[in-house]
Coordinates of C-alpha atoms in Angstrom, one line a residue:
Chain A
M1 CA -13.9 -5.0 -56.9
S2 CA -13.8 -1.9 -58.6
S3 CA -11.0 0.9 -57.3
K4 CA -14.2 2.9 -56.6
A5 CA -16.2 0.5 -54.7
T6 CA -13.2 -0.4 -52.6
I7 CA -13.0 3.1 -51.5
Y8 CA -16.4 3.8 -51.1
S9 CA -16.9 0.6 -49.1
F10 CA -13.8 1.9 -46.7
L11 CA -15.6 4.9 -46.2
I12 CA -19.1 3.9 -45.5
L13 CA -18.2 1.2 -43.2
G14 CA -15.3 3.6 -41.2
L15 CA -17.7 6.5 -41.0
S16 CA -21.0 4.3 -40.0
V17 CA -19.0 3.1 -37.0
T18 CA -17.8 6.4 -36.2
M19 CA -20.9 8.0 -36.4
L20 CA -22.4 5.2 -34.3
L21 CA -19.6 5.5 -31.9
I22 CA -19.4 9.0 -31.5
V23 CA -22.3 11.2 -33.2
A24 CA -25.1 9.0 -31.7
P25 CA -23.9 9.1 -27.9
V26 CA -23.5 13.2 -28.3
V27 CA -26.7 13.4 -30.0
Y28 CA -28.5 11.4 -27.3
A29 CA -26.5 13.4 -24.4
I30 CA -28.0 16.8 -25.9
S31 CA -31.4 15.4 -26.3
L32 CA -30.9 14.3 -22.8
S33 CA -30.5 17.7 -21.4
F34 CA -34.0 18.2 -22.4
Y35 CA -35.6 15.7 -20.6
Q36 CA -35.9 14.6 -16.9
M37 CA -34.4 11.1 -16.0
D38 CA -34.1 10.4 -12.5
S39 CA -32.7 6.6 -13.1
F40 CA -30.4 5.3 -16.2
V41 CA -32.8 2.6 -17.2
G42 CA -35.9 5.0 -16.6
T43 CA -38.1 6.4 -18.9
P44 CA -37.4 10.0 -19.9
Q45 CA -39.8 12.9 -18.9
W46 CA -39.7 15.9 -21.5
A47 CA -38.6 18.5 -19.6
G48 CA -38.0 21.5 -21.9
L49 CA -35.5 24.2 -21.0
D50 CA -35.9 23.1 -17.2
N51 CA -32.7 21.0 -17.0
Y52 CA -30.9 24.3 -18.0
A53 CA -32.8 26.6 -16.2
R54 CA -31.9 25.0 -13.0
V55 CA -28.5 24.5 -14.1
L56 CA -27.8 27.8 -14.5
S57 CA -29.6 29.4 -11.4
Q58 CA -27.4 27.6 -9.2
W59 CA -24.5 29.1 -7.8
E60 CA -22.7 26.1 -8.0
F61 CA -22.8 25.9 -11.5
W62 CA -21.0 29.4 -11.7
R63 CA -18.0 28.6 -9.2
A64 CA -17.4 25.6 -11.2
L65 CA -17.4 27.5 -14.4
I66 CA -14.9 30.0 -12.6
N67 CA -12.8 27.1 -11.1
G68 CA -12.4 25.5 -14.6
F69 CA -11.1 28.9 -15.8
V70 CA -8.9 29.3 -13.3
Y71 CA -7.2 25.7 -13.3
S72 CA -7.2 25.8 -17.2
L73 CA -5.5 29.4 -17.3
G74 CA -2.8 28.6 -14.5
T75 CA -2.2 25.0 -15.9
I76 CA -1.6 26.4 -18.9
V77 CA 0.6 29.2 -18.4
F78 CA 2.9 27.3 -16.3
Q79 CA 2.9 24.6 -18.9
V80 CA 3.9 26.7 -21.9
V81 CA 6.2 28.9 -20.0
L82 CA 8.1 25.7 -18.2
G83 CA 8.0 23.8 -21.6
I84 CA 9.4 26.4 -24.0
G85 CA 12.0 26.8 -21.0
F86 CA 13.2 23.1 -21.3
A87 CA 12.6 22.9 -25.0
L88 CA 15.4 25.8 -25.4
V89 CA 17.5 23.9 -22.8
L90 CA 17.2 20.5 -24.3
N91 CA 18.1 22.5 -28.0
Q92 CA 21.2 22.7 -26.9
V93 CA 24.3 20.7 -27.4
F94 CA 25.0 18.8 -24.2
P95 CA 26.7 15.2 -22.8
G96 CA 23.9 13.4 -21.8
R97 CA 21.0 15.1 -24.1
N98 CA 19.0 12.4 -25.6
L99 CA 19.1 11.1 -21.9
V100 CA 17.8 14.1 -20.7
R101 CA 15.2 14.8 -23.3
G102 CA 13.8 11.1 -22.6
L103 CA 13.5 11.7 -19.0
S104 CA 11.7 14.9 -19.6
I105 CA 8.6 13.1 -21.6
L106 CA 8.4 10.2 -18.7
P107 CA 5.4 12.4 -17.0
Y108 CA 3.5 12.5 -20.1
L109 CA 3.6 8.6 -20.4
L110 CA 2.0 7.8 -16.9
P111 CA -1.3 7.6 -16.0
T112 CA -3.3 10.1 -14.2
V113 CA -3.7 7.5 -11.6
V114 CA 0.0 6.7 -10.9
V115 CA 0.9 10.3 -11.0
V116 CA -1.7 11.5 -8.5
L117 CA -1.0 8.2 -5.9
T118 CA 2.6 9.2 -6.1
F119 CA 2.4 12.9 -5.1
K120 CA -0.4 12.0 -2.6
W121 CA 2.6 9.7 -1.3
M122 CA 5.1 12.2 -1.4
V123 CA 3.5 15.0 0.3
D124 CA 1.7 12.7 2.8
G125 CA 1.4 14.2 6.6
S126 CA 4.5 13.8 8.4
I127 CA 6.4 11.2 5.9
G128 CA 6.2 12.3 2.8
V129 CA 9.3 13.4 1.0
L130 CA 8.4 16.6 -0.1
T131 CA 7.3 17.6 3.6
S132 CA 10.5 16.3 4.7
V133 CA 11.7 18.6 2.1
L134 CA 10.0 21.6 3.2
A135 CA 10.7 20.9 6.7
A136 CA 14.8 20.6 6.2
L137 CA 14.1 24.0 4.4
G138 CA 12.7 25.3 7.2
L139 CA 9.2 25.9 5.7
P140 CA 5.8 24.8 7.4
P141 CA 3.9 22.1 6.1
V142 CA 1.4 22.1 3.5
Y143 CA -1.9 20.7 3.8
W144 CA -2.5 20.8 0.3
F145 CA -6.3 19.0 0.5
E146 CA -7.7 21.0 3.3
S147 CA -7.6 25.0 2.2
P148 CA -9.1 26.2 -1.1
G149 CA -5.8 27.7 -2.2
A150 CA -3.9 24.9 -1.5
A151 CA -5.9 22.5 -3.3
M152 CA -6.3 24.5 -6.6
A153 CA -2.7 24.8 -6.1
S154 CA -2.3 20.8 -5.8
V155 CA -4.4 20.1 -8.9
I156 CA -2.4 22.8 -11.1
L157 CA 0.9 21.8 -9.8
V158 CA 0.3 18.2 -10.7
S159 CA -1.2 19.2 -13.9
V160 CA 1.8 21.2 -14.9
W161 CA 4.0 18.0 -14.2
M162 CA 2.4 15.6 -16.3
W163 CA 1.3 17.7 -19.4
T164 CA 4.4 20.2 -19.4
P165 CA 6.7 17.5 -21.7
F166 CA 3.8 17.9 -24.8
V167 CA 4.8 21.7 -24.6
T168 CA 8.6 20.8 -24.3
T169 CA 8.4 18.2 -27.4
T170 CA 6.4 19.9 -29.7
F171 CA 8.3 23.0 -29.1
L172 CA 11.1 21.4 -29.6
A173 CA 10.5 19.7 -32.9
A174 CA 9.4 23.4 -34.3
L175 CA 13.0 24.9 -33.1
Q176 CA 14.6 23.0 -35.6
T177 CA 12.4 24.2 -38.5
V178 CA 14.0 28.0 -37.6
P179 CA 16.4 28.8 -40.0
T180 CA 20.3 28.7 -38.1
S181 CA 21.2 31.6 -40.6
L182 CA 19.0 33.7 -39.0
Y183 CA 20.4 33.5 -35.7
E184 CA 23.9 33.8 -37.2
A185 CA 23.2 36.9 -39.0
A186 CA 21.4 38.3 -35.9
K187 CA 24.8 37.1 -33.9
V188 CA 27.0 39.3 -36.4
D189 CA 24.7 42.3 -35.2
G190 CA 25.8 42.1 -31.8
T191 CA 22.9 40.7 -30.7
T192 CA 22.3 38.9 -26.7
A193 CA 20.3 35.3 -26.7
I194 CA 17.3 36.8 -24.8
Q195 CA 16.7 39.3 -27.7
R196 CA 17.3 36.6 -30.6
F197 CA 14.7 34.8 -28.4
F198 CA 12.1 37.4 -28.2
H199 CA 12.9 38.5 -31.9
I200 CA 13.6 35.2 -34.2
T201 CA 12.4 32.3 -31.9
L202 CA 8.8 33.7 -30.6
P203 CA 7.5 35.3 -33.9
M204 CA 8.9 32.4 -36.0
L205 CA 7.3 29.9 -33.7
K206 CA 4.1 31.9 -33.2
P207 CA 1.5 29.7 -34.9
I208 CA 2.7 26.8 -33.3
L209 CA 2.2 28.5 -30.0
T210 CA -1.3 29.3 -30.8
V211 CA -1.7 25.6 -31.5
I212 CA -0.6 24.4 -28.3
V213 CA -2.2 26.8 -26.3
L214 CA -5.7 26.1 -28.0
L215 CA -5.1 22.6 -27.8
R216 CA -3.8 22.8 -24.1
A217 CA -6.7 25.2 -23.2
V218 CA -9.5 22.7 -24.0
W219 CA -7.9 19.9 -23.1
M220 CA -7.1 21.4 -19.7
F221 CA -10.8 22.7 -19.6
N222 CA -12.6 19.0 -20.2
K223 CA -9.8 17.5 -17.5
F224 CA -12.0 15.5 -15.2
D225 CA -9.1 12.6 -13.8
V226 CA -6.9 14.8 -12.3
I227 CA -8.9 16.9 -9.9
W228 CA -11.2 14.0 -9.2
L229 CA -8.4 12.1 -8.1
L230 CA -6.6 14.8 -6.1
T231 CA -9.4 16.4 -4.2
Q232 CA -12.8 15.3 -5.7
G233 CA -13.8 18.8 -6.0
G234 CA -13.2 20.0 -2.6
P235 CA -12.5 21.0 -0.3
V236 CA -16.1 22.8 0.0
G237 CA -16.2 22.7 -3.8
S238 CA -13.0 25.1 -4.2
T239 CA -11.7 22.4 -7.0
E240 CA -15.0 21.8 -8.8
H241 CA -15.1 22.5 -12.2
L242 CA -17.9 21.7 -14.7
A243 CA -16.8 18.1 -15.6
I244 CA -17.0 17.2 -11.9
L245 CA -20.3 19.0 -11.6
S246 CA -21.5 17.2 -14.2
Y247 CA -20.1 13.8 -12.9
R248 CA -21.6 14.4 -9.5
T249 CA -25.0 15.6 -10.9
A250 CA -25.4 12.5 -13.1
F251 CA -24.1 10.0 -11.1
S252 CA -24.6 11.0 -7.1
L253 CA -27.8 13.0 -7.3
F254 CA -29.0 10.7 -10.6
D255 CA -30.0 13.7 -12.0
I256 CA -29.4 12.8 -15.5
G257 CA -30.8 15.5 -17.4
G258 CA -29.2 18.4 -15.3
G259 CA -25.6 16.4 -15.5
A260 CA -26.3 16.1 -19.3
A261 CA -27.2 19.7 -19.5
I262 CA -24.1 21.1 -17.8
A263 CA -21.9 18.5 -20.0
T264 CA -23.6 20.0 -23.2
I265 CA -22.7 23.9 -21.7
S266 CA -19.0 22.9 -21.5
F267 CA -19.6 21.2 -25.2
A268 CA -21.0 24.7 -26.3
I269 CA -17.7 26.8 -24.7
L270 CA -15.6 24.0 -25.9
S271 CA -16.9 24.6 -29.6
V272 CA -16.6 28.2 -29.3
A273 CA -12.6 27.6 -29.0
V274 CA -12.5 25.0 -31.8
F275 CA -14.4 27.4 -34.1
I276 CA -11.5 29.9 -33.2
Y277 CA -8.9 27.1 -34.0
F278 CA -10.3 26.3 -37.0
R279 CA -10.7 30.0 -38.0
L280 CA -7.0 30.4 -37.8
F281 CA -5.8 26.9 -39.0
P282 CA -8.1 26.4 -41.6
L283 CA -7.7 22.7 -42.8
D284 CA -5.8 22.2 -46.1
T285 CA -7.1 18.9 -47.3
E286 CA -5.5 18.9 -50.4
Chain B
M1 CA 29.8 26.2 -31.1
V2 CA 32.2 27.2 -28.1
R3 CA 30.8 28.5 -24.7
S4 CA 32.5 30.0 -22.1
L5 CA 32.8 28.2 -18.8
P6 CA 29.6 29.8 -16.8
G7 CA 27.6 29.5 -19.9
R8 CA 28.4 26.0 -19.9
L9 CA 28.0 25.6 -16.5
A10 CA 24.6 26.9 -16.1
L11 CA 23.5 25.1 -18.7
Y12 CA 24.5 21.6 -17.2
T13 CA 22.8 23.0 -14.2
A14 CA 19.6 23.6 -16.2
A15 CA 19.9 19.8 -17.4
I16 CA 19.7 18.6 -14.2
V17 CA 17.5 20.6 -12.5
I18 CA 15.0 19.5 -15.9
A19 CA 16.4 15.6 -15.4
V20 CA 15.3 15.6 -11.4
Y21 CA 12.4 17.6 -11.9
S22 CA 10.9 14.9 -14.7
A23 CA 12.4 11.7 -13.3
F24 CA 12.4 12.0 -9.2
P25 CA 8.9 11.0 -8.3
I26 CA 9.0 7.9 -10.7
Y27 CA 12.3 6.8 -8.8
W28 CA 10.5 7.7 -5.8
M29 CA 7.9 5.6 -6.7
V30 CA 9.7 2.7 -7.5
L31 CA 11.5 3.1 -4.6
S32 CA 9.0 3.1 -2.2
S33 CA 7.4 0.1 -3.8
L34 CA 10.9 -1.8 -2.8
R35 CA 11.9 -0.4 0.5
S36 CA 10.8 -2.5 3.3
P37 CA 8.0 -1.9 5.8
E38 CA 10.2 -1.3 8.8
V39 CA 11.5 2.0 7.1
L40 CA 9.1 3.3 4.4
L41 CA 7.3 5.3 6.5
T42 CA 10.3 6.6 8.3
S43 CA 13.4 7.0 5.4
T44 CA 13.6 9.5 3.1
S45 CA 17.3 8.5 2.2
L46 CA 17.5 8.5 -1.7
I47 CA 19.1 5.4 -1.8
P48 CA 16.7 2.5 -1.5
G49 CA 17.3 -0.7 1.2
P50 CA 16.9 -2.9 2.9
F51 CA 15.3 -4.3 -0.1
T52 CA 11.7 -6.1 -0.2
T53 CA 9.6 -7.4 -2.8
E54 CA 6.6 -8.4 -0.5
Y55 CA 4.6 -5.4 -1.8
Y56 CA 4.9 -6.8 -5.3
W57 CA 3.7 -10.5 -4.0
N58 CA 1.0 -9.1 -1.7
L59 CA -0.6 -7.2 -4.5
L60 CA -0.2 -10.3 -6.8
E61 CA -1.7 -12.8 -4.6
L62 CA -4.1 -10.9 -2.1
T63 CA -5.7 -8.5 -4.4
D64 CA -7.9 -8.0 -7.8
Y65 CA -4.8 -6.8 -9.3
P66 CA -3.9 -9.7 -11.6
T67 CA -7.6 -9.7 -12.7
Q68 CA -7.4 -5.9 -13.7
F69 CA -4.2 -5.9 -15.1
V70 CA -5.7 -8.5 -17.5
N71 CA -8.8 -6.6 -18.0
S72 CA -6.6 -3.7 -18.7
I73 CA -4.5 -5.7 -21.5
I74 CA -8.1 -6.9 -22.9
V75 CA -9.4 -3.5 -23.0
A76 CA -6.4 -1.7 -24.9
A77 CA -5.4 -4.7 -27.0
V78 CA -9.0 -4.6 -28.5
T79 CA -9.1 -1.0 -28.5
V80 CA -6.0 -0.6 -30.6
V81 CA -6.8 -3.1 -33.2
V82 CA -10.5 -2.1 -33.9
T83 CA -8.8 1.5 -34.1
M84 CA -6.2 0.6 -36.8
V85 CA -8.8 -1.1 -39.0
F86 CA -11.3 1.8 -38.9
S87 CA -8.9 4.6 -38.8
V88 CA -7.0 3.3 -41.7
M89 CA -10.1 2.7 -43.8
I90 CA -11.4 6.2 -43.2
A91 CA -8.1 8.1 -43.7
Y92 CA -7.3 6.5 -47.0
A93 CA -10.5 6.9 -48.4
V94 CA -10.5 10.5 -47.5
T95 CA -7.0 10.7 -48.8
R96 CA -7.2 8.9 -52.0
H97 CA -10.9 10.3 -53.5
R98 CA -12.7 13.5 -54.1
V99 CA -14.5 12.3 -51.3
P100 CA -17.8 15.1 -50.8
G101 CA -17.4 16.9 -47.5
K102 CA -14.1 15.5 -47.1
K103 CA -12.9 18.9 -44.9
L104 CA -15.8 18.1 -42.6
I105 CA -14.6 14.5 -42.0
I106 CA -11.6 15.6 -41.2
G107 CA -12.7 18.6 -39.0
A108 CA -15.1 16.7 -36.9
M109 CA -12.5 13.8 -36.0
L110 CA -10.4 16.7 -34.4
Y111 CA -13.1 18.1 -33.0
A112 CA -14.0 14.8 -31.5
Y113 CA -11.2 14.1 -29.5
M114 CA -11.7 17.1 -27.7
F115 CA -15.0 16.5 -26.4
P116 CA -15.7 16.8 -22.8
P117 CA -15.6 13.5 -21.7
L118 CA -18.9 13.4 -19.4
L119 CA -20.6 14.6 -22.8
I120 CA -20.0 10.8 -24.1
A121 CA -20.1 9.0 -20.7
I122 CA -23.2 10.1 -19.7
P123 CA -25.2 8.6 -22.8
M124 CA -23.0 5.7 -23.2
F125 CA -23.8 4.6 -19.5
S126 CA -27.0 4.8 -20.5
I127 CA -27.0 3.2 -23.3
F128 CA -25.2 0.5 -22.0
A129 CA -27.5 0.4 -19.0
K130 CA -30.3 -0.3 -21.2
L131 CA -28.7 -3.1 -23.3
G132 CA -27.9 -4.8 -20.4
L133 CA -24.0 -4.5 -21.0
G134 CA -23.3 -2.1 -17.9
D135 CA -20.4 -3.2 -16.1
T136 CA -18.5 -5.1 -18.8
L137 CA -15.1 -4.6 -20.3
T138 CA -17.4 -3.8 -23.7
S139 CA -18.4 -0.8 -22.5
V140 CA -15.0 0.3 -21.6
I141 CA -13.8 -0.4 -25.0
V142 CA -16.3 1.0 -26.8
S143 CA -16.1 4.4 -24.9
H144 CA -12.0 4.3 -25.2
L145 CA -12.7 3.8 -29.0
T146 CA -14.3 7.3 -28.9
L147 CA -11.1 9.0 -27.9
T148 CA -9.0 6.3 -30.2
L149 CA -10.8 6.4 -33.3
P150 CA -10.7 10.4 -34.2
L151 CA -7.0 10.4 -32.9
G152 CA -6.3 7.5 -35.4
V153 CA -8.2 9.1 -38.3
W154 CA -6.2 12.4 -37.8
F155 CA -3.0 11.2 -37.8
L156 CA -3.2 8.8 -40.7
W157 CA -5.1 11.4 -42.9
G158 CA -1.8 13.5 -42.0
F159 CA 0.3 10.4 -42.9
F160 CA -1.4 9.2 -46.4
K161 CA -1.4 12.5 -47.4
S162 CA 2.2 12.8 -47.7
M163 CA 2.5 9.6 -49.2
P164 CA 2.9 9.5 -53.4
F165 CA -0.2 8.2 -55.1
E166 CA 2.2 6.7 -57.5
L167 CA 3.2 3.7 -55.4
E168 CA -0.1 2.3 -55.7
E169 CA -0.7 3.4 -59.1
A170 CA 1.7 1.5 -60.2
A171 CA 0.9 -1.4 -58.4
M172 CA -2.4 -1.2 -60.0
V173 CA -0.9 -0.8 -63.2
D174 CA 0.9 -3.8 -62.7
G175 CA -2.2 -5.5 -62.1
C176 CA -3.4 -5.3 -58.5
T177 CA -6.8 -4.6 -57.4
R178 CA -6.9 -1.5 -55.3
L179 CA -7.4 -3.7 -52.1
G180 CA -4.3 -5.4 -53.3
A181 CA -2.3 -2.1 -54.0
F182 CA -3.5 -0.8 -50.9
L183 CA -3.0 -4.5 -48.6
R184 CA 0.6 -5.2 -50.6
V185 CA 2.0 -1.8 -51.3
V186 CA 0.4 1.2 -49.0
L187 CA -0.1 -0.8 -45.8
P188 CA 4.0 -1.9 -45.2
L189 CA 4.8 1.8 -46.4
S190 CA 2.7 2.8 -43.4
L191 CA 3.9 1.4 -40.9
P192 CA 5.6 4.2 -39.0
G193 CA 2.1 5.4 -39.1
L194 CA 0.2 2.8 -37.8
I195 CA 3.1 2.3 -35.2
T196 CA 2.2 5.8 -34.0
V197 CA -1.5 5.1 -34.1
A198 CA -1.2 1.9 -32.1
I199 CA 0.8 3.7 -29.3
F200 CA -0.9 6.5 -28.6
S201 CA -4.5 4.4 -28.6
F202 CA -2.7 2.3 -26.3
L203 CA -1.5 5.0 -24.2
L204 CA -5.1 6.4 -24.1
S205 CA -6.4 3.1 -23.4
W206 CA -4.1 2.2 -21.0
T207 CA -4.2 5.2 -18.6
D208 CA -7.5 6.0 -19.1
Y209 CA -9.5 6.3 -15.4
T210 CA -12.6 8.5 -16.2
Y211 CA -14.3 6.6 -18.4
A212 CA -13.5 3.0 -16.8
L213 CA -14.3 4.8 -13.8
I214 CA -17.9 5.3 -14.7
M215 CA -18.2 2.4 -16.9
I216 CA -17.4 -0.4 -14.1
G217 CA -18.7 -1.0 -11.1
S218 CA -17.7 -4.6 -9.7
D219 CA -14.1 -5.5 -8.7
A220 CA -13.6 -7.8 -10.9
N221 CA -14.3 -6.2 -14.0
K222 CA -12.1 -2.7 -13.0
T223 CA -8.7 -1.9 -15.1
V224 CA -6.3 -1.3 -13.2
P225 CA -5.8 2.5 -13.0
V226 CA -9.5 2.2 -11.1
G227 CA -8.8 -0.6 -9.3
L228 CA -5.9 1.1 -7.8
A229 CA -7.2 4.0 -7.1
S230 CA -9.8 2.5 -5.2
M231 CA -6.7 1.2 -2.6
I232 CA -6.7 4.7 -1.5
G233 CA -10.2 4.9 0.1
S234 CA -9.5 1.9 2.2
F235 CA -9.2 2.7 5.6
D236 CA -5.5 1.1 6.3
L237 CA -3.5 3.0 3.5
R238 CA -1.1 0.4 2.4
W239 CA 1.6 3.0 0.3
G240 CA 4.1 -0.1 -0.4
E241 CA 1.5 -2.0 -2.2
I242 CA 0.0 1.3 -3.7
M243 CA 3.7 2.1 -5.2
A244 CA 3.7 -1.5 -6.2
G245 CA 0.8 -1.0 -8.4
S246 CA 1.8 2.2 -9.8
T247 CA 5.0 0.8 -11.1
L248 CA 3.8 -1.9 -12.6
I249 CA 1.2 0.3 -14.5
A250 CA 3.9 2.3 -15.6
L251 CA 6.3 -0.3 -16.9
P252 CA 4.8 -1.3 -20.0
L253 CA 4.6 2.2 -20.7
F254 CA 8.2 2.9 -20.4
A255 CA 9.4 -0.6 -22.4
A256 CA 6.9 0.9 -25.2
F257 CA 8.5 3.8 -25.2
A258 CA 12.3 2.7 -25.0
M259 CA 11.5 0.5 -27.9
L260 CA 9.6 2.7 -29.8
S261 CA 10.4 6.6 -28.9
Q262 CA 11.0 7.8 -32.3
Y263 CA 7.6 6.9 -33.1
F264 CA 6.3 8.6 -30.3
I265 CA 8.0 11.8 -30.9
Q266 CA 7.0 12.0 -34.6
G267 CA 3.5 11.3 -33.2
L268 CA 3.9 14.4 -30.9
G269 CA 5.4 16.2 -33.6
A270 CA 2.4 15.4 -36.3
G271 CA -0.5 16.4 -33.6
A272 CA -1.4 12.9 -32.6
V273 CA -1.8 13.5 -29.2
K274 CA -3.0 12.5 -26.1
G275 CA -4.6 15.4 -23.8

């Protein structure tokens, strides 16, 4: 087989599998959003834009959209601030540094279900360890899943714990690329550590920071499992975002066209973010 | 660098805070899975004991956990293998040849692994139901491939790009075919990249809850994350067993990380990431 034939057979084989696996379902999902279908094995009926009109006229949709923004914004701010703080500490030289670096990654390895179950156990009513810690500190118990504010705080808290390591590790890797001579020169000039962070580290790492924020924003906006496992979108819809609304619409209400329409709308919102991403970081393929 | 005493103290304190913050819930999970029932619901002592392994035995003998564990292993193993084969093919082809639309292919891969999960899950569920493959491990594997395949291509593309062309050209001058050079020269040298892709594909598949929840209905076909989550819905909450089950899902991940942490960190740095 000639060299060219090998390359092309690789490409054709690989891409046809990818098309079949990814492109076909997405096209099917978008087309489903224009049909009315109330069973997964039923025959779809053409509905035009009815699904979109229905979905967009429900106030649940707008609540879910706002919840999604609150959740992504809240998780991103804390992940990024904590992640950068951790990276700055772990970048220093101290005994046991590698151990602490290793420990700091562990939350990221855990399955969401493990994190959520452990959190639920830790805050459980009268017996959870966090409940006892709060009591020992003289603080009132927090009923995490009963009030809307506390429920949103709990999904944000758990998500931040899980995904901060991503920011820490990426930022830590990026810190290695800042030339130490810059810091030495600045030190000679009598700057403080805080000045050096804001005038050298942050500007040097602005591109990687933008990547982190964009990637995390997209992922947090789509995240389904944390919220579903912790609150199922409750209480009274206060943590329900588009992914959960779409799941409920398609798999509990069997309004498959409506669920597909919500998924398609989130896809459109996400595409804007990805478009910005590619504008800021054009692919350099050569 | 020489530090002042207060500076050192602040640094050590910060390091301890990070370590405790990151590791305490995991420590508490393992400890709770071993603490005997008489004290499990009352003790908040940081030291375990009296010890018991009964939750582990209950889990293995009285529940579907062992079957679900095997399901998870099958799903993750097949996902990893299929991901490796096809992502290597695509990534190698686009880096080694002037393929028209190369940018589009690579860009689409990055785009694809950020898709909303329901955008894939709704049509997949419908397709598998129509094919009569609903509630099978195959449907879970296929849905996991929609995450791992783009990730694999994206990562290996970066990896192959930085690998000099001269290597396989030299082998081809020596009489190897392109395929021979690829199999004998390129693949062995790409081992670090391949390991990284394998780790992240395994991680995604092993930890997935969303797709497995949607695709699987029967207890016997559930993967461990879904099986374990369904224990919380039952009337008597058996926290000991739940923590034992959680520890058992986490163990393979910690073992893999302990052995392969350098590849893991490399992968994160290179942007091969589980969101």
